[in-house]
């Protein structure tokens, strides 16, 4: 993301996990990215009050950690980072994200620290996060079903010859 924003300083960028697929217009996700709005896949839960054992443990570990000498605030929404869309003006947040992970991860070595760190920083520094789950499916929780379907499509595509109907419908 840092490299893309550096190479394209006037364009928004959109990072997608490998386990995503478009279900709608790509432009709809990009249109939501602005100076005062970042994009993430979807808002999942409020960390400060969710009562699952995993999140209670997460809060406990985060309370022992600090970021730049300050306690970690767990009163924030967890957003899914399967998609992350940033405006060029958000570039400094990426360095803070890396610093946050370097400082906080030793206290909480769980994968959700990465996601929470970005959610937390964007909520505090950008203000608004827009979801894009209406145009993008992040199928992390249902990978096997999706991968089975993808393998089937790839098998059918490999079996097609270049003069088959699939290819003849393509625009020149």
GROMACS .gro file of C-alpha atoms in nm:
model
  172
    1UNK     CA    1   0.000   0.000   0.000
    2UNK     CA    2   0.282   0.241   0.083
    3UNK     CA    3   0.452   0.164  -0.247
    4UNK     CA    4   0.130   0.208  -0.447
    5UNK     CA    5   0.052   0.542  -0.282
    6UNK     CA    6   0.408   0.657  -0.345
    7UNK     CA    7   0.397   0.552  -0.713
    8UNK     CA    8   0.046   0.693  -0.767
    9UNK     CA    9   0.037   1.003  -0.547
   10UNK     CA   10  -0.287   1.141  -0.688
   11UNK     CA   11  -0.486   0.816  -0.703
   12UNK     CA   12  -0.676   0.623  -0.438
   13UNK     CA   13  -0.557   0.265  -0.383
   14UNK     CA   14  -0.752  -0.045  -0.296
   15UNK     CA   15  -0.589  -0.354  -0.146
   16UNK     CA   16  -0.780  -0.684  -0.156
   17UNK     CA   17  -0.700  -1.009   0.018
   18UNK     CA   18  -0.658  -1.307  -0.213
   19UNK     CA   19  -0.979  -1.457  -0.075
   20UNK     CA   20  -1.207  -1.191  -0.224
   21UNK     CA   21  -1.413  -1.165  -0.538
   22UNK     CA   22  -1.611  -0.884  -0.693
   23UNK     CA   23  -1.989  -0.914  -0.687
   24UNK     CA   24  -2.053  -0.561  -0.811
   25UNK     CA   25  -1.888  -0.265  -0.979
   26UNK     CA   26  -1.523  -0.205  -0.887
   27UNK     CA   27  -1.577   0.167  -0.937
   28UNK     CA   28  -1.836   0.173  -0.658
   29UNK     CA   29  -1.568   0.083  -0.403
   30UNK     CA   30  -1.323   0.339  -0.541
   31UNK     CA   31  -1.593   0.610  -0.540
   32UNK     CA   32  -1.621   0.579  -0.161
   33UNK     CA   33  -1.255   0.659  -0.101
   34UNK     CA   34  -1.192   1.024  -0.020
   35UNK     CA   35  -0.995   1.260   0.199
   36UNK     CA   36  -1.235   1.202   0.487
   37UNK     CA   37  -1.332   0.842   0.408
   38UNK     CA   38  -1.136   0.519   0.386
   39UNK     CA   39  -1.283   0.186   0.274
   40UNK     CA   40  -1.271  -0.151   0.445
   41UNK     CA   41  -1.467  -0.465   0.370
   42UNK     CA   42  -1.725  -0.442   0.649
   43UNK     CA   43  -1.777  -0.336   1.008
   44UNK     CA   44  -1.780  -0.647   1.224
   45UNK     CA   45  -1.826  -0.567   1.594
   46UNK     CA   46  -1.751  -0.317   1.871
   47UNK     CA   47  -1.436  -0.440   2.045
   48UNK     CA   48  -1.511  -0.263   2.373
   49UNK     CA   49  -1.828  -0.460   2.443
   50UNK     CA   50  -1.823  -0.787   2.246
   51UNK     CA   51  -1.842  -1.066   2.502
   52UNK     CA   52  -1.683  -1.359   2.321
   53UNK     CA   53  -1.390  -1.527   2.499
   54UNK     CA   54  -1.158  -1.441   2.209
   55UNK     CA   55  -1.236  -1.068   2.227
   56UNK     CA   56  -1.232  -1.056   2.608
   57UNK     CA   57  -0.879  -1.204   2.591
   58UNK     CA   58  -0.790  -0.960   2.313
   59UNK     CA   59  -0.900  -0.664   2.529
   60UNK     CA   60  -0.707  -0.797   2.828
   61UNK     CA   61  -0.385  -0.834   2.626
   62UNK     CA   62  -0.433  -0.497   2.458
   63UNK     CA   63  -0.471  -0.326   2.796
   64UNK     CA   64  -0.116  -0.442   2.881
   65UNK     CA   65   0.021  -0.290   2.561
   66UNK     CA   66   0.095   0.071   2.473
   67UNK     CA   67   0.137   0.261   2.151
   68UNK     CA   68   0.382   0.550   2.165
   69UNK     CA   69   0.364   0.543   2.542
   70UNK     CA   70  -0.015   0.565   2.559
   71UNK     CA   71  -0.256   0.286   2.658
   72UNK     CA   72  -0.436   0.108   2.376
   73UNK     CA   73  -0.796   0.215   2.346
   74UNK     CA   74  -1.025  -0.082   2.284
   75UNK     CA   75  -1.337   0.132   2.246
   76UNK     CA   76  -1.349   0.107   1.869
   77UNK     CA   77  -1.513  -0.090   1.591
   78UNK     CA   78  -1.337  -0.385   1.434
   79UNK     CA   79  -1.348  -0.361   1.057
   80UNK     CA   80  -1.262  -0.650   0.830
   81UNK     CA   81  -0.942  -0.579   0.638
   82UNK     CA   82  -1.016  -0.807   0.342
   83UNK     CA   83  -1.042  -0.481   0.150
   84UNK     CA   84  -0.860  -0.159   0.238
   85UNK     CA   85  -0.909   0.153   0.029
   86UNK     CA   86  -0.705   0.464   0.100
   87UNK     CA   87  -0.682   0.815  -0.036
   88UNK     CA   88  -0.332   0.954  -0.104
   89UNK     CA   89  -0.372   1.185   0.197
   90UNK     CA   90  -0.395   0.874   0.419
   91UNK     CA   91  -0.037   0.766   0.335
   92UNK     CA   92   0.109   0.874   0.673
   93UNK     CA   93  -0.132   0.636   0.846
   94UNK     CA   94   0.048   0.340   0.690
   95UNK     CA   95   0.374   0.425   0.868
   96UNK     CA   96   0.177   0.457   1.193
   97UNK     CA   97   0.015   0.119   1.122
   98UNK     CA   98   0.356  -0.046   1.088
   99UNK     CA   99   0.481   0.128   1.404
  100UNK     CA  100   0.167   0.016   1.589
  101UNK     CA  101   0.221  -0.345   1.487
  102UNK     CA  102   0.590  -0.334   1.580
  103UNK     CA  103   0.505  -0.198   1.924
  104UNK     CA  104   0.181  -0.382   2.003
  105UNK     CA  105   0.217  -0.723   1.837
  106UNK     CA  106   0.463  -0.855   2.099
  107UNK     CA  107   0.185  -0.812   2.359
  108UNK     CA  108  -0.083  -0.974   2.149
  109UNK     CA  109   0.042  -1.216   1.885
  110UNK     CA  110  -0.296  -1.275   1.726
  111UNK     CA  111  -0.380  -1.204   1.360
  112UNK     CA  112  -0.662  -0.968   1.456
  113UNK     CA  113  -0.407  -0.716   1.590
  114UNK     CA  114  -0.323  -0.617   1.231
  115UNK     CA  115  -0.688  -0.567   1.147
  116UNK     CA  116  -0.768  -0.384   1.471
  117UNK     CA  117  -0.465  -0.157   1.434
  118UNK     CA  118  -0.578  -0.035   1.093
  119UNK     CA  119  -0.941  -0.008   1.202
  120UNK     CA  120  -0.837   0.189   1.511
  121UNK     CA  121  -0.605   0.425   1.323
  122UNK     CA  122  -0.850   0.497   1.043
  123UNK     CA  123  -1.133   0.569   1.287
  124UNK     CA  124  -0.914   0.819   1.471
  125UNK     CA  125  -0.726   0.976   1.183
  126UNK     CA  126  -0.965   0.971   0.887
  127UNK     CA  127  -1.299   0.982   1.063
  128UNK     CA  128  -1.518   0.767   0.843
  129UNK     CA  129  -1.479   0.416   0.709
  130UNK     CA  130  -1.715   0.305   0.435
  131UNK     CA  131  -1.796  -0.062   0.380
  132UNK     CA  132  -1.768  -0.223   0.038
  133UNK     CA  133  -1.927  -0.559   0.124
  134UNK     CA  134  -2.212  -0.481  -0.115
  135UNK     CA  135  -1.972  -0.505  -0.413
  136UNK     CA  136  -1.708  -0.743  -0.278
  137UNK     CA  137  -1.725  -1.084  -0.113
  138UNK     CA  138  -1.447  -1.162   0.133
  139UNK     CA  139  -1.500  -1.533   0.171
  140UNK     CA  140  -1.241  -1.603   0.444
  141UNK     CA  141  -1.495  -1.789   0.655
  142UNK     CA  142  -1.617  -2.006   0.367
  143UNK     CA  143  -1.298  -2.072   0.170
  144UNK     CA  144  -1.348  -2.439   0.093
  145UNK     CA  145  -1.684  -2.386  -0.078
  146UNK     CA  146  -1.551  -2.093  -0.281
  147UNK     CA  147  -1.227  -2.269  -0.375
  148UNK     CA  148  -1.424  -2.572  -0.493
  149UNK     CA  149  -1.633  -2.347  -0.717
  150UNK     CA  150  -1.324  -2.164  -0.847
  151UNK     CA  151  -1.149  -2.493  -0.930
  152UNK     CA  152  -1.457  -2.603  -1.127
  153UNK     CA  153  -1.462  -2.282  -1.331
  154UNK     CA  154  -1.088  -2.307  -1.399
  155UNK     CA  155  -1.127  -2.669  -1.517
  156UNK     CA  156  -1.403  -2.565  -1.758
  157UNK     CA  157  -1.199  -2.270  -1.887
  158UNK     CA  158  -0.892  -2.486  -1.946
  159UNK     CA  159  -1.104  -2.725  -2.152
  160UNK     CA  160  -1.217  -2.450  -2.389
  161UNK     CA  161  -1.036  -2.402  -2.717
  162UNK     CA  162  -0.973  -2.043  -2.829
  163UNK     CA  163  -1.249  -2.069  -3.093
  164UNK     CA  164  -1.514  -2.183  -2.840
  165UNK     CA  165  -1.816  -1.969  -2.763
  166UNK     CA  166  -1.658  -1.824  -2.445
  167UNK     CA  167  -1.374  -1.672  -2.643
  168UNK     CA  168  -1.576  -1.570  -2.950
  169UNK     CA  169  -1.801  -1.350  -2.734
  170UNK     CA  170  -1.505  -1.147  -2.613
  171UNK     CA  171  -1.468  -0.797  -2.751
  172UNK     CA  172  -1.161  -0.748  -2.977
   0.00000   0.00000   0.00000
